[in-house]
XYZ file of C-alpha atoms in Angstrom:
210
model
C -8.042 7.214 -27.420
C -10.032 8.032 -24.267
C -12.375 5.124 -24.945
C -9.454 2.753 -25.474
C -7.789 3.929 -22.265
C -11.049 3.549 -20.379
C -11.574 0.034 -21.739
C -8.034 -0.954 -20.770
C -8.524 0.418 -17.262
C -11.872 -1.355 -16.909
C -10.318 -4.636 -18.010
C -7.516 -4.216 -15.500
C -9.869 -3.368 -12.645
C -11.980 -6.432 -13.438
C -9.030 -8.590 -12.392
C -8.495 -9.619 -8.751
C -7.423 -6.755 -6.500
C -3.887 -7.914 -5.756
C -3.001 -8.633 -9.376
C -4.444 -5.286 -10.486
C -2.708 -3.426 -7.665
C 0.691 -4.888 -8.494
C 0.239 -4.095 -12.190
C -0.704 -0.481 -11.450
C 2.160 -0.069 -8.967
C 4.775 -1.368 -11.416
C 3.412 0.849 -14.204
C 3.335 3.890 -11.905
C 6.882 3.257 -10.709
C 8.112 2.987 -14.290
C 6.360 6.197 -15.378
C 7.411 8.262 -12.350
C 10.987 6.990 -12.365
C 11.409 7.853 -16.043
C 9.850 11.301 -15.626
C 12.113 12.085 -12.695
C 15.174 10.642 -14.417
C 16.148 8.274 -11.632
C 19.489 6.485 -11.571
C 18.857 2.759 -11.897
C 22.001 2.058 -9.896
C 20.377 3.483 -6.768
C 17.520 0.948 -6.693
C 18.767 -2.169 -8.493
C 20.018 -5.248 -6.715
C 23.756 -4.594 -6.591
C 25.349 -7.276 -4.392
C 28.642 -5.384 -4.087
C 26.844 -2.428 -2.488
C 25.015 -4.742 -0.081
C 28.289 -6.383 0.858
C 30.168 -3.129 1.440
C 27.372 -1.241 3.255
C 24.462 -3.528 4.146
C 22.689 -1.116 6.500
C 22.216 1.511 3.785
C 21.452 -0.935 0.974
C 19.006 -3.453 2.436
C 16.157 -1.625 0.668
C 17.499 -2.999 -2.637
C 16.169 -6.444 -1.705
C 12.632 -5.078 -2.032
C 13.014 -2.192 -4.491
C 14.736 -4.112 -7.290
C 11.839 -6.444 -8.255
C 9.406 -3.574 -8.867
C 11.592 -1.368 -11.089
C 12.106 -2.145 -14.778
C 14.869 -1.150 -17.143
C 12.776 -0.451 -20.237
C 9.222 -0.395 -21.544
C 9.581 -3.780 -23.259
C 10.996 -5.195 -20.018
C 7.944 -3.937 -18.129
C 5.414 -5.091 -20.743
C 6.834 -8.615 -20.976
C 6.854 -9.004 -17.197
C 3.329 -7.632 -16.907
C 2.047 -10.119 -19.488
C 3.689 -13.005 -17.645
C 2.457 -11.615 -14.323
C -1.156 -11.543 -15.497
C -1.027 -15.024 -16.992
C 0.366 -16.512 -13.774
C -1.296 -14.418 -11.083
C -4.964 -14.307 -12.057
C -5.731 -17.935 -11.293
C -3.445 -18.036 -8.258
C -5.072 -15.047 -6.588
C -8.586 -16.281 -7.320
C -7.636 -19.595 -5.743
C -5.877 -18.288 -2.631
C -7.385 -14.879 -1.969
C -5.812 -11.434 -2.138
C -4.100 -11.308 1.269
C -2.288 -14.634 0.919
C -1.405 -13.817 -2.677
C 0.156 -10.449 -1.730
C 1.930 -12.009 1.238
C 3.560 -14.561 -1.042
C 4.517 -11.914 -3.603
C 6.270 -9.975 -0.842
C 7.924 -13.161 0.413
C 9.045 -14.200 -3.077
C 10.376 -10.691 -3.797
C 12.611 -10.541 -0.731
C 13.652 -14.200 -0.695
C 14.546 -14.246 -4.400
C 16.754 -11.161 -4.189
C 18.276 -12.384 -0.904
C 19.168 -15.720 -2.478
C 20.587 -13.955 -5.519
C 22.797 -11.877 -3.238
C 23.859 -14.969 -1.294
C 24.808 -16.920 -4.422
C 26.721 -13.938 -5.832
C 28.692 -13.707 -2.596
C 29.429 -17.446 -2.501
C 30.621 -17.431 -6.118
C 32.983 -14.577 -5.266
C 34.131 -16.185 -1.998
C 35.008 -19.549 -3.519
C 36.233 -18.473 -6.958
C 37.188 -14.759 -6.602
C 34.871 -14.127 -9.568
C 33.174 -10.802 -8.890
C 30.960 -10.807 -11.984
C 27.747 -11.460 -10.103
C 28.680 -9.095 -7.265
C 29.012 -6.280 -9.788
C 25.726 -7.072 -11.546
C 22.989 -4.439 -11.278
C 19.682 -6.230 -11.801
C 16.054 -5.163 -11.545
C 12.636 -6.434 -12.584
C 9.868 -8.788 -11.536
C 11.103 -11.807 -13.477
C 12.713 -13.541 -10.504
C 9.360 -13.522 -8.704
C 7.680 -14.705 -11.910
C 9.982 -17.716 -12.138
C 9.103 -18.609 -8.537
C 5.397 -18.337 -9.394
C 5.950 -20.389 -12.547
C 7.540 -23.252 -10.618
C 4.595 -23.338 -8.239
C 2.077 -23.094 -11.090
C 3.731 -25.975 -12.959
C 3.664 -28.107 -9.815
C -0.075 -27.550 -9.478
C -0.781 -28.784 -13.016
C 1.346 -31.904 -12.651
C 4.469 -33.166 -14.384
C 2.599 -34.968 -17.182
C 1.174 -31.773 -18.708
C 3.081 -29.857 -21.382
C 3.633 -26.144 -21.947
C 4.909 -24.388 -25.038
C 8.182 -22.467 -25.128
C 7.171 -19.293 -27.006
C 5.094 -21.442 -29.375
C 8.223 -23.216 -30.655
C 8.079 -26.611 -28.940
C 6.326 -28.314 -26.015
C 8.045 -29.140 -22.733
C 6.752 -31.065 -19.738
C 5.837 -29.032 -16.661
C 8.611 -30.740 -14.727
C 11.286 -29.340 -17.038
C 9.545 -26.187 -18.223
C 11.111 -23.641 -15.803
C 14.621 -24.939 -16.538
C 14.176 -25.015 -20.305
C 12.631 -21.537 -20.238
C 15.599 -20.304 -18.179
C 18.024 -21.615 -20.811
C 16.032 -20.338 -23.804
C 15.647 -16.845 -22.344
C 19.375 -16.720 -21.618
C 20.151 -17.677 -25.214
C 17.706 -15.195 -26.741
C 18.507 -12.362 -24.311
C 22.020 -13.034 -22.968
C 22.047 -9.718 -21.093
C 19.264 -10.668 -18.663
C 20.044 -11.695 -15.102
C 20.636 -15.433 -15.164
C 21.257 -15.467 -11.433
C 18.009 -13.582 -10.735
C 15.974 -16.070 -12.778
C 17.779 -19.053 -11.253
C 17.129 -17.705 -7.757
C 13.431 -17.430 -8.566
C 13.314 -21.072 -9.675
C 15.098 -22.238 -6.524
C 12.773 -20.209 -4.280
C 9.808 -21.718 -6.109
C 11.008 -25.234 -5.341
C 11.784 -24.253 -1.756
C 8.209 -22.998 -1.498
C 6.874 -26.374 -2.638
C 9.193 -28.446 -0.444
C 8.868 -26.356 2.702
C 5.419 -24.778 2.554
C 5.108 -24.754 6.356
C 7.974 -22.253 6.551
C 7.104 -20.105 3.560
C 3.307 -20.393 3.870
C 3.069 -20.795 0.106
C -0.093 -20.799 -1.974
């Protein structure tokens, strides 16, 4: 067991610093939060709380992406994080990579809050305002959009090994498939990540994207 743990740690530390650091931080947060018995409601992105008391709830915009609801939630996001981040960090460098992760984290949750408010304002539907969401997947969708744009629209990617999809459509098809397979996940969080990813590509001078 010690050897296996040591090998896993060595493999992790052989990755670029930023990718390794984020992985360790998310794992540590999950372990500590479960040991201490934290209340997920206090750190998740809860738009209704932001709307009613923004000064005391702004921290949710940054805390929500780094907390996870379950072990499988954490593991799946870590696997996607490693597959997307390794090449990006090696290409851009650690400082720019971490800067963009911070930017994606805050902008994705901010957009999610904004859309939830607009849906409520125009339709009186408070479903998204009442949603309590957490996890790194919104940031991952933003990274995915950028990664697909770098490969080009003519290349294909596989949706969970089931069927190929062009890079141009891949984020949208993945969004739909995930929602069908796991209907309880945050559709608005994933959608916000996709939109931030495209905003990054279109307006790189503002967002200083990869």
